[in-house]
Short mmCIF file of C-alpha atoms in Angstrom, two decimals:
data_model
loop_
_atom_site.label_atom_id
_atom_site.label_comp_id
_atom_site.label_asym_id
_atom_site.label_seq_id
_atom_site.Cartn_x
_atom_site.Cartn_y
_atom_site.Cartn_z
CA MET A 1 -7.29 -19.80 -6.40
CA GLN A 2 -5.92 -17.30 -4.31
CA GLN A 3 -2.16 -16.62 -4.59
CA ARG A 4 0.05 -16.28 -1.59
CA VAL A 5 2.78 -13.64 -1.21
CA ILE A 6 6.04 -13.86 0.48
CA ILE A 7 8.07 -11.31 1.64
CA SER A 8 11.31 -13.34 1.64
CA GLN A 9 14.41 -12.81 3.99
CA ASP A 10 15.89 -16.36 2.56
CA ILE A 11 14.93 -17.08 -1.24
CA GLU A 12 16.57 -20.21 -1.37
CA HIS A 13 14.52 -21.75 1.66
CA ASP A 14 11.47 -19.99 0.58
CA LEU A 15 11.54 -20.90 -2.96
CA ALA A 16 12.23 -24.82 -1.80
CA GLN A 17 9.41 -24.57 0.24
CA ALA A 18 6.54 -23.32 -2.39
CA ILE A 19 8.09 -25.67 -4.75
CA ALA A 20 7.62 -28.47 -2.08
CA GLU A 21 3.76 -27.40 -1.18
CA THR A 22 3.06 -27.06 -4.91
CA GLU A 23 1.89 -30.37 -7.31
CA HIS A 24 4.57 -30.97 -9.62
CA ASP A 25 6.14 -33.83 -11.68
CA ARG A 26 8.39 -31.73 -13.65
CA VAL A 27 9.88 -28.37 -12.94
CA PHE A 28 10.24 -25.57 -15.40
CA VAL A 29 11.99 -22.28 -15.28
CA LEU A 30 10.81 -19.43 -17.77
CA THR A 31 13.83 -16.56 -17.39
CA ASP A 32 15.11 -14.24 -20.12
CA ASP A 33 18.68 -13.77 -21.36
CA ILE A 34 19.76 -11.06 -18.89
CA THR A 35 17.85 -12.34 -15.88
CA GLN A 36 19.46 -15.91 -16.82
CA GLU A 37 23.03 -14.02 -15.98
CA CYS A 38 21.96 -11.75 -13.25
CA CYS A 39 19.65 -13.64 -11.41
CA LEU A 40 19.51 -17.29 -11.99
CA PRO A 41 22.90 -17.98 -10.22
CA LYS A 42 21.21 -17.14 -7.05
CA VAL A 43 19.00 -20.01 -7.19
CA ALA A 44 20.30 -22.27 -9.83
CA VAL A 45 21.54 -24.85 -7.34
CA LEU A 46 17.86 -25.75 -6.01
CA PHE A 47 16.55 -25.68 -9.52
CA ALA A 48 19.42 -28.35 -10.67
CA LYS A 49 18.35 -30.44 -7.73
CA HIS A 50 14.87 -30.54 -9.11
CA ASN A 51 15.97 -31.43 -12.63
CA ALA A 52 14.53 -27.99 -14.00
CA THR A 53 14.69 -27.27 -17.66
CA ILE A 54 15.44 -23.84 -18.30
CA ILE A 55 13.61 -21.77 -20.94
CA THR A 56 15.07 -18.53 -22.08
CA ILE A 57 13.73 -15.84 -23.99
CA ARG A 58 15.19 -12.75 -25.11
CA HIS A 59 14.62 -9.89 -22.69
CA ASP A 60 12.55 -6.43 -23.56
CA ASP A 61 8.79 -5.69 -23.61
CA THR A 62 8.97 -5.81 -27.52
CA ASN A 63 9.59 -9.55 -27.40
CA LYS A 64 6.08 -10.12 -25.14
CA THR A 65 4.89 -11.55 -28.28
CA LEU A 66 2.63 -13.95 -29.60
CA ALA A 67 5.33 -15.51 -31.05
CA THR A 68 7.36 -15.54 -27.85
CA LEU A 69 4.01 -17.24 -26.35
CA ALA A 70 4.10 -20.15 -28.94
CA ASP A 71 7.76 -20.79 -28.54
CA VAL A 72 7.26 -21.27 -24.66
CA TRP A 73 4.63 -23.57 -25.09
CA THR A 74 6.84 -25.49 -27.72
CA ALA A 75 9.59 -25.70 -25.40
CA LEU A 76 6.97 -26.94 -22.56
CA GLN A 77 5.27 -29.44 -24.93
CA GLN A 78 8.81 -30.38 -26.04
CA GLY A 79 10.16 -30.99 -22.65
CA GLY A 80 7.42 -32.97 -21.68
CA ALA A 81 5.58 -31.07 -19.62
CA THR A 82 1.94 -32.20 -18.47
CA ARG A 83 -1.24 -31.07 -16.26
CA HIS A 84 0.51 -31.41 -13.38
CA SER A 85 3.82 -29.96 -14.20
CA LEU A 86 5.07 -26.50 -12.54
CA LEU A 87 6.61 -23.53 -14.29
CA VAL A 88 8.83 -20.71 -12.31
CA ASN A 89 8.96 -17.42 -13.93
CA LEU A 90 12.13 -15.76 -12.77
CA GLY A 91 12.48 -12.14 -14.15
CA GLY A 92 11.00 -8.79 -14.52
CA GLY A 93 7.22 -8.06 -15.48
CA MET A 94 7.57 -9.24 -19.05
CA VAL A 95 8.56 -12.55 -18.00
CA THR A 96 6.34 -12.63 -15.08
CA ASP A 97 3.56 -11.48 -17.42
CA LEU A 98 3.94 -13.90 -20.37
CA GLY A 99 5.06 -16.96 -18.30
CA GLY A 100 1.74 -16.73 -16.62
CA PHE A 101 -0.07 -16.48 -19.72
CA ALA A 102 1.67 -19.56 -20.81
CA ALA A 103 0.92 -21.36 -17.90
CA ALA A 104 -2.60 -20.55 -17.89
CA THR A 105 -2.88 -21.81 -21.30
CA PHE A 106 -1.05 -24.62 -21.61
CA LYS A 107 -2.86 -28.05 -21.17
CA ARG A 108 -5.57 -25.55 -20.17
CA GLY A 109 -3.76 -24.46 -16.77
CA ILE A 110 -0.64 -25.68 -15.11
CA ASN A 111 0.53 -24.32 -11.82
CA PHE A 112 3.18 -21.49 -11.79
CA ILE A 113 4.92 -19.61 -9.24
CA ASN A 114 6.52 -15.77 -9.95
CA ILE A 115 9.89 -14.76 -8.33
CA PRO A 116 9.96 -10.92 -9.23
CA THR A 117 13.56 -10.02 -10.15
CA THR A 118 12.79 -6.12 -10.70
CA LEU A 119 11.08 -3.71 -8.33
CA LEU A 120 8.56 -2.95 -10.96
CA ALA A 121 7.59 -6.70 -11.01
CA MET A 122 7.83 -6.99 -7.40
CA VAL A 123 5.53 -3.84 -6.76
CA ASP A 124 3.08 -4.79 -9.88
CA ALA A 125 3.35 -7.17 -12.49
CA ALA A 126 3.78 -10.36 -10.58
CA VAL A 127 1.15 -9.83 -8.12
CA GLY A 128 -2.57 -9.63 -8.63
CA GLY A 129 -3.27 -12.16 -11.26
CA LYS A 130 -3.02 -10.36 -14.40
CA THR A 131 -1.12 -12.46 -17.15
CA GLY A 132 -1.15 -11.58 -20.88
CA ILE A 133 0.84 -10.57 -23.91
CA ASN A 134 1.17 -7.27 -26.43
CA PHE A 135 -0.81 -7.42 -29.75
CA GLY A 136 -1.43 -5.31 -32.40
CA GLY A 137 1.20 -2.83 -31.14
CA LEU A 138 -0.75 -2.37 -27.95
CA LYS A 139 0.24 -3.12 -24.24
CA ASN A 140 -1.37 -6.34 -22.61
CA GLU A 141 -4.17 -6.93 -25.49
CA VAL A 142 -4.16 -10.39 -24.93
CA GLY A 143 -4.32 -11.99 -21.70
CA ALA A 144 -6.29 -13.40 -18.81
CA PHE A 145 -6.72 -13.23 -14.88
CA ALA A 146 -4.81 -16.20 -13.29
CA ASN A 147 -3.17 -16.67 -10.03
CA ALA A 148 0.57 -17.93 -9.22
CA ARG A 149 0.25 -20.20 -6.29
CA TYR A 150 3.26 -18.31 -5.20
CA VAL A 151 4.92 -15.02 -5.43
CA ILE A 152 8.04 -14.61 -3.65
CA VAL A 153 9.40 -11.25 -3.03
CA ASN A 154 13.47 -10.84 -2.01
CA THR A 155 15.06 -7.61 -2.62
CA CYS A 156 18.36 -9.44 -3.11
CA PHE A 157 17.75 -9.50 -6.89
CA LEU A 158 17.56 -5.26 -6.67
CA ASP A 159 21.51 -4.98 -6.92
CA THR A 160 21.27 -6.61 -10.58
CA LEU A 161 19.32 -3.23 -11.53
CA ASP A 162 20.50 0.17 -13.20
CA THR A 163 18.87 3.29 -11.86
CA ALA A 164 16.66 3.13 -14.45
CA ASN A 165 15.03 0.15 -13.84
CA LEU A 166 14.77 0.98 -10.09
CA CYS A 167 13.06 4.35 -10.92
CA SER A 168 10.74 2.37 -13.33
CA GLY A 169 9.43 0.18 -10.49
CA TYR A 170 9.31 2.98 -7.98
CA ALA A 171 6.63 4.56 -10.23
CA GLU A 172 4.28 2.07 -9.50
CA MET A 173 5.23 2.39 -5.76
CA LEU A 174 4.13 6.28 -5.97
CA LYS A 175 1.20 5.08 -7.94
CA HIS A 176 0.37 3.26 -4.92
CA SER A 177 0.80 5.71 -2.19
CA LEU A 178 -1.34 8.40 -4.28
CA ILE A 179 -4.44 5.65 -4.35
CA SER A 180 -3.57 5.17 -0.66
CA ASN A 181 -2.84 7.84 1.84
CA ALA A 182 -1.05 11.01 2.19
CA GLN A 183 1.66 9.38 4.99
CA MET A 184 2.78 7.05 2.24
CA TRP A 185 2.76 9.43 -0.58
CA ALA A 186 5.00 12.20 1.76
CA GLU A 187 7.41 8.66 2.25
CA HIS A 188 7.71 8.39 -1.24
CA VAL A 189 8.29 11.90 -2.77
CA ASN A 190 10.80 12.42 0.11
CA PHE A 191 12.83 8.64 -0.53
CA ASP A 192 16.09 9.04 -2.28
CA ILE A 193 15.36 6.60 -5.41
CA LEU A 194 18.64 7.77 -6.92
CA GLN A 195 20.76 6.56 -4.09
CA PRO A 196 18.05 4.22 -2.02
CA ASP A 197 18.64 2.75 1.14
CA ILE A 198 17.95 -1.21 0.22
CA ALA A 199 16.81 -2.11 3.78
CA GLU A 200 14.42 0.92 3.91
CA LEU A 201 13.18 0.11 0.33
CA GLN A 202 12.51 -3.39 1.14
CA ARG A 203 9.92 -1.96 3.76
CA MET A 204 8.16 0.29 1.67
CA VAL A 205 8.08 -2.58 -0.99
CA ALA A 206 6.18 -4.68 1.42
CA ALA A 207 3.91 -1.85 2.10
CA SER A 208 3.17 -1.09 -1.50
CA ILE A 209 2.61 -4.71 -2.42
CA ALA A 210 0.07 -4.42 0.57
CA VAL A 211 -1.95 -1.55 -0.93
CA LYS A 212 -2.57 -3.62 -4.20
CA GLU A 213 -3.24 -6.57 -2.58
CA HIS A 214 -5.88 -5.06 -0.40
CA ILE A 215 -7.70 -3.94 -3.71
CA VAL A 216 -7.49 -6.78 -5.93
CA ALA A 217 -8.86 -9.11 -2.86
CA ASP A 218 -11.76 -6.70 -2.88
CA ASP A 219 -12.19 -6.82 -6.93
CA PRO A 220 -10.25 -9.63 -8.69
CA HIS A 221 -11.58 -9.25 -11.61
CA GLU A 222 -11.73 -5.43 -12.06
CA HIS A 223 -15.28 -4.81 -11.89
CA GLY A 224 -14.93 -1.88 -9.52
CA ILE A 225 -12.17 -0.54 -7.38
CA ARG A 226 -9.40 -2.42 -8.81
CA LYS A 227 -9.62 0.26 -11.67
CA ALA A 228 -7.88 2.63 -8.91
CA LEU A 229 -4.52 0.75 -9.70
CA ASN A 230 -4.98 1.98 -13.28
CA PHE A 231 -4.46 5.78 -12.33
CA GLY A 232 -1.64 7.03 -14.90
CA HIS A 233 -1.78 4.04 -17.17
CA THR A 234 -4.20 5.75 -19.71
CA ILE A 235 -1.91 8.08 -20.83
CA GLY A 236 1.19 6.25 -19.23
CA HIS A 237 0.30 3.13 -21.90
CA ALA A 238 -0.41 5.37 -24.76
CA LEU A 239 3.25 6.83 -24.31
CA GLU A 240 4.60 3.65 -23.81
CA GLU A 241 3.00 1.97 -27.13
CA PHE A 242 4.21 4.97 -28.73
CA SER A 243 7.59 4.43 -27.69
CA MET A 244 7.39 0.46 -28.65
CA GLN A 245 6.14 1.57 -32.50
CA GLN A 246 9.31 3.50 -32.88
CA SER A 247 11.49 0.12 -32.09
CA THR A 248 11.55 -3.11 -34.05
CA PRO A 249 11.97 -6.50 -32.32
CA PRO A 250 15.62 -8.47 -33.17
CA PRO A 251 15.10 -10.84 -35.68
CA GLY A 252 14.44 -14.58 -35.27
CA GLY A 253 12.83 -16.59 -32.70
CA ALA A 254 12.22 -15.65 -29.42
CA VAL A 255 13.53 -18.61 -27.58
CA VAL A 256 17.30 -18.13 -27.01
CA SER A 257 17.28 -21.86 -25.22
CA ALA A 258 15.15 -24.41 -23.49
CA ARG A 259 17.78 -27.10 -21.75
CA LEU A 260 18.26 -28.89 -18.26
CA LEU A 261 20.30 -26.97 -15.60
CA PRO A 262 22.79 -29.80 -14.65
CA LEU A 263 23.99 -29.75 -10.92
CA ALA A 264 27.46 -29.02 -11.12
CA ARG A 265 26.85 -26.26 -13.95
CA ALA A 266 24.53 -24.45 -11.68
CA ARG A 267 27.31 -24.09 -9.31
CA THR A 268 29.86 -22.50 -11.76
CA ALA A 269 27.09 -20.18 -13.46
CA PRO A 270 29.30 -20.02 -16.91
CA THR A 271 28.42 -17.31 -19.24
CA LYS A 272 28.46 -20.02 -22.33
CA GLN A 273 25.63 -23.11 -21.98
CA GLU A 274 26.25 -26.51 -23.53
CA ALA A 275 23.80 -28.20 -24.68
CA PRO A 276 22.81 -31.51 -23.00
CA LYS A 277 22.90 -34.81 -24.89
CA GLY A 278 20.08 -34.75 -27.09
CA GLY A 279 20.66 -31.51 -28.20
CA ALA A 280 19.46 -28.32 -26.65
CA VAL A 281 19.71 -24.90 -28.49
CA VAL A 282 23.44 -23.59 -27.43
CA SER A 283 23.06 -19.96 -26.88
CA THR A 284 25.97 -17.34 -25.71
CA ALA A 285 25.13 -14.89 -22.78
CA PRO A 286 25.83 -11.24 -23.10
CA THR A 287 29.25 -10.39 -22.46
CA LYS A 288 28.64 -7.83 -19.68
CA PRO A 289 25.63 -9.12 -18.07
CA THR A 290 23.58 -6.09 -16.01
CA ASN A 291 19.90 -5.30 -15.98
CA GLN A 292 20.09 -2.35 -17.90
CA THR A 293 17.76 -0.47 -19.97
CA PRO A 294 17.80 -0.74 -23.94
CA PRO A 295 18.90 2.84 -25.28
CA GLY A 296 15.90 4.87 -26.47
CA THR A 297 13.19 2.64 -24.81
CA LEU A 298 10.60 4.07 -22.41
CA LEU A 299 10.34 1.93 -19.35
CA HIS A 300 6.79 0.84 -18.34
CA GLY A 301 7.59 2.75 -15.06
CA TYR A 302 8.82 5.78 -16.77
CA ALA A 303 5.75 6.01 -18.85
CA VAL A 304 3.32 5.61 -15.92
CA ALA A 305 5.34 8.27 -14.09
CA PHE A 306 4.62 10.69 -16.84
CA GLY A 307 1.01 9.56 -16.86
CA LEU A 308 0.75 10.24 -13.15
CA ILE A 309 1.28 13.73 -13.99
CA GLY A 310 -1.01 13.89 -16.96
CA GLU A 311 -3.66 12.20 -15.25
CA LEU A 312 -3.00 14.16 -11.48
CA TYR A 313 -3.79 17.44 -13.97
CA ILE A 314 -6.91 16.00 -15.30
CA SER A 315 -7.94 15.18 -11.53
CA ALA A 316 -6.83 18.70 -10.60
CA ARG A 317 -9.06 19.93 -13.80
CA LYS A 318 -12.01 18.24 -13.10
CA ALA A 319 -11.85 16.55 -9.34
CA GLY A 320 -10.55 19.18 -7.55
CA PHE A 321 -7.24 17.39 -6.81
CA PRO A 322 -4.98 19.91 -4.72
CA THR A 323 -2.76 21.65 -7.34
CA ALA A 324 0.29 22.40 -4.55
CA ARG A 325 0.50 17.99 -4.14
CA LEU A 326 0.18 18.03 -8.03
CA HIS A 327 3.14 20.30 -8.64
CA GLN A 328 5.12 18.52 -5.65
CA THR A 329 4.54 15.24 -7.18
CA ALA A 330 5.29 16.70 -10.40
CA ARG A 331 8.86 17.63 -9.28
CA PHE A 332 9.60 15.13 -7.81
CA ILE A 333 9.14 12.55 -11.22
CA ARG A 334 10.97 15.89 -13.16
CA GLU A 335 14.05 15.68 -10.69
CA ASN A 336 14.17 11.77 -10.96
CA TYR A 337 12.54 10.90 -14.55
CA GLY A 338 13.59 13.74 -16.39
CA ALA A 339 11.54 14.21 -19.71
CA VAL A 340 10.11 12.10 -22.38
CA ALA A 341 10.30 12.82 -25.98
CA PHE A 342 6.95 13.89 -27.94
CA THR A 343 5.63 16.64 -29.42
CA CYS A 344 2.35 18.24 -30.29
CA ASP A 345 2.23 16.92 -33.86
CA ASP A 346 1.75 13.43 -32.04
CA TYR A 347 -0.98 13.92 -29.95
CA PRO A 348 -3.40 12.58 -32.57
CA THR A 349 -1.46 9.26 -32.35
CA LEU A 350 -1.81 9.14 -28.67
CA LEU A 351 -5.39 9.93 -28.42
CA ASN A 352 -5.97 7.34 -30.96
CA LEU A 353 -4.07 4.63 -28.70
CA MET A 354 -5.82 5.74 -25.70
CA ARG A 355 -8.92 4.92 -27.35
CA HIS A 356 -7.74 1.50 -27.73
CA ASP A 357 -7.36 1.33 -24.00
CA LYS A 358 -8.96 -1.99 -22.56
CA LYS A 359 -10.87 0.29 -19.53
CA ASN A 360 -12.89 2.16 -22.53
CA THR A 361 -16.47 1.41 -23.29
CA SER A 362 -18.40 2.42 -26.49
CA GLY A 363 -15.21 4.56 -27.60
CA THR A 364 -15.00 6.74 -24.75
CA ILE A 365 -11.76 7.27 -22.80
CA ASN A 366 -11.81 6.33 -19.47
CA PHE A 367 -9.87 7.34 -16.62
CA THR A 368 -9.23 6.76 -13.07
CA LEU A 369 -9.24 10.31 -11.23
CA LEU A 370 -8.28 11.71 -7.85
CA HIS A 371 -10.32 14.23 -5.75
CA ASP A 372 -7.41 13.93 -3.42
CA ILE A 373 -4.62 11.33 -1.92
CA GLY A 374 -6.59 8.14 -1.30
CA ASP A 375 -9.99 9.81 -2.60
CA ILE A 376 -10.47 7.45 -5.83
CA ARG A 377 -13.00 8.67 -8.58
CA ILE A 378 -13.23 5.34 -10.97
CA ASN A 379 -14.87 5.68 -14.39
CA GLN A 380 -14.55 9.05 -15.37
CA THR A 381 -13.85 10.57 -18.43
CA ALA A 382 -12.31 13.66 -20.42
CA THR A 383 -12.59 15.58 -23.67
CA ASP A 384 -9.85 15.44 -26.25
CA GLU A 385 -8.83 19.09 -25.32
CA GLU A 386 -8.76 18.27 -21.71
CA ILE A 387 -6.17 15.28 -22.65
CA ARG A 388 -4.20 17.66 -24.84
CA GLU A 389 -3.71 20.36 -22.21
CA ALA A 390 -2.52 17.42 -20.23
CA LEU A 391 -0.19 16.28 -22.60
CA ASP A 392 1.12 19.88 -22.50
CA PHE A 393 1.61 19.98 -18.76
CA ILE A 394 3.79 16.72 -19.32
CA ARG A 395 5.84 18.50 -21.66
CA GLU A 396 6.11 22.04 -20.38
CA GLY A 397 3.91 22.79 -17.48
CA TYR A 398 5.90 21.39 -14.59
#
């Protein structure tokens, strides 16, 4: 089933139409505890009209786990979901990844709609049919290809993001420009992401999504050219997983609450939820609801940005990528993303994490490299020494 991406100007109208055109006997909404406060009020009245059950999980990628997935399955089961029910995933990439996987597996598959609320989810996670969870300390280790019926992209949600989360999503847009064309790349490295023009950004988001859609349409299951979308991710995922290993998820269950959304309460968007009769779990919202970066966390897009630098270095070393463009891209990332904390003592750990990458074959670390912008080389390899040089370059050389 092919998904339809809607670049939305009116989120309520487009969501109402998408729900009406998707088979459903019940509507469930998956969100996280931050998105519930920041973003759900923008569409809460519509969900209330459908008597939607809101399933709220804890935010942050450290909660994209089997335990959280099982809790979502349980909430669907206890809420009376059938094979004809609809799950709407409202949130960032963690919510759309995990929610898509929950929908793909519950009752052997139910319909779902993605409403990405972060820039990262808009241009990457919510589009393309990849779903999954982290497992065994590795990113997206378990998952499935499953397309949402609709992906509704509206930049009205971007006003909930802090600068770090905007930059995180923008790194995937920069990747799309590098694998696409020089004109888009030049536009991206000259855009002021720290003080963005949101109207201009919306146009750029639509163009970035189109790059991914075109590639996914040609290779939906990543047997060939879709591997281009992994550019920056071999090193990037290793850095992200290394960061995750330094973090510990909060204790207790992953589901914060599962509740019906009454119409009157949808209009007021309270910060404290009252359980409907019959008993749903009571949860208290954060005292200051902002979509901000947890301290010490390396966001996915930041890991990808540093991964781009490392894999551009390998591209220059092995595939002839122009060094001037390498350094211009690296300067942009340095100015907007700072530096990543790791030392040469961490190289064995990072190399071992790369050896677990899903793109590998027979223990060989595989890369997508570039001969130039838009000139892609998939199924490439690098020696441990070359990867170490790339890690040196990320730490010291740009």
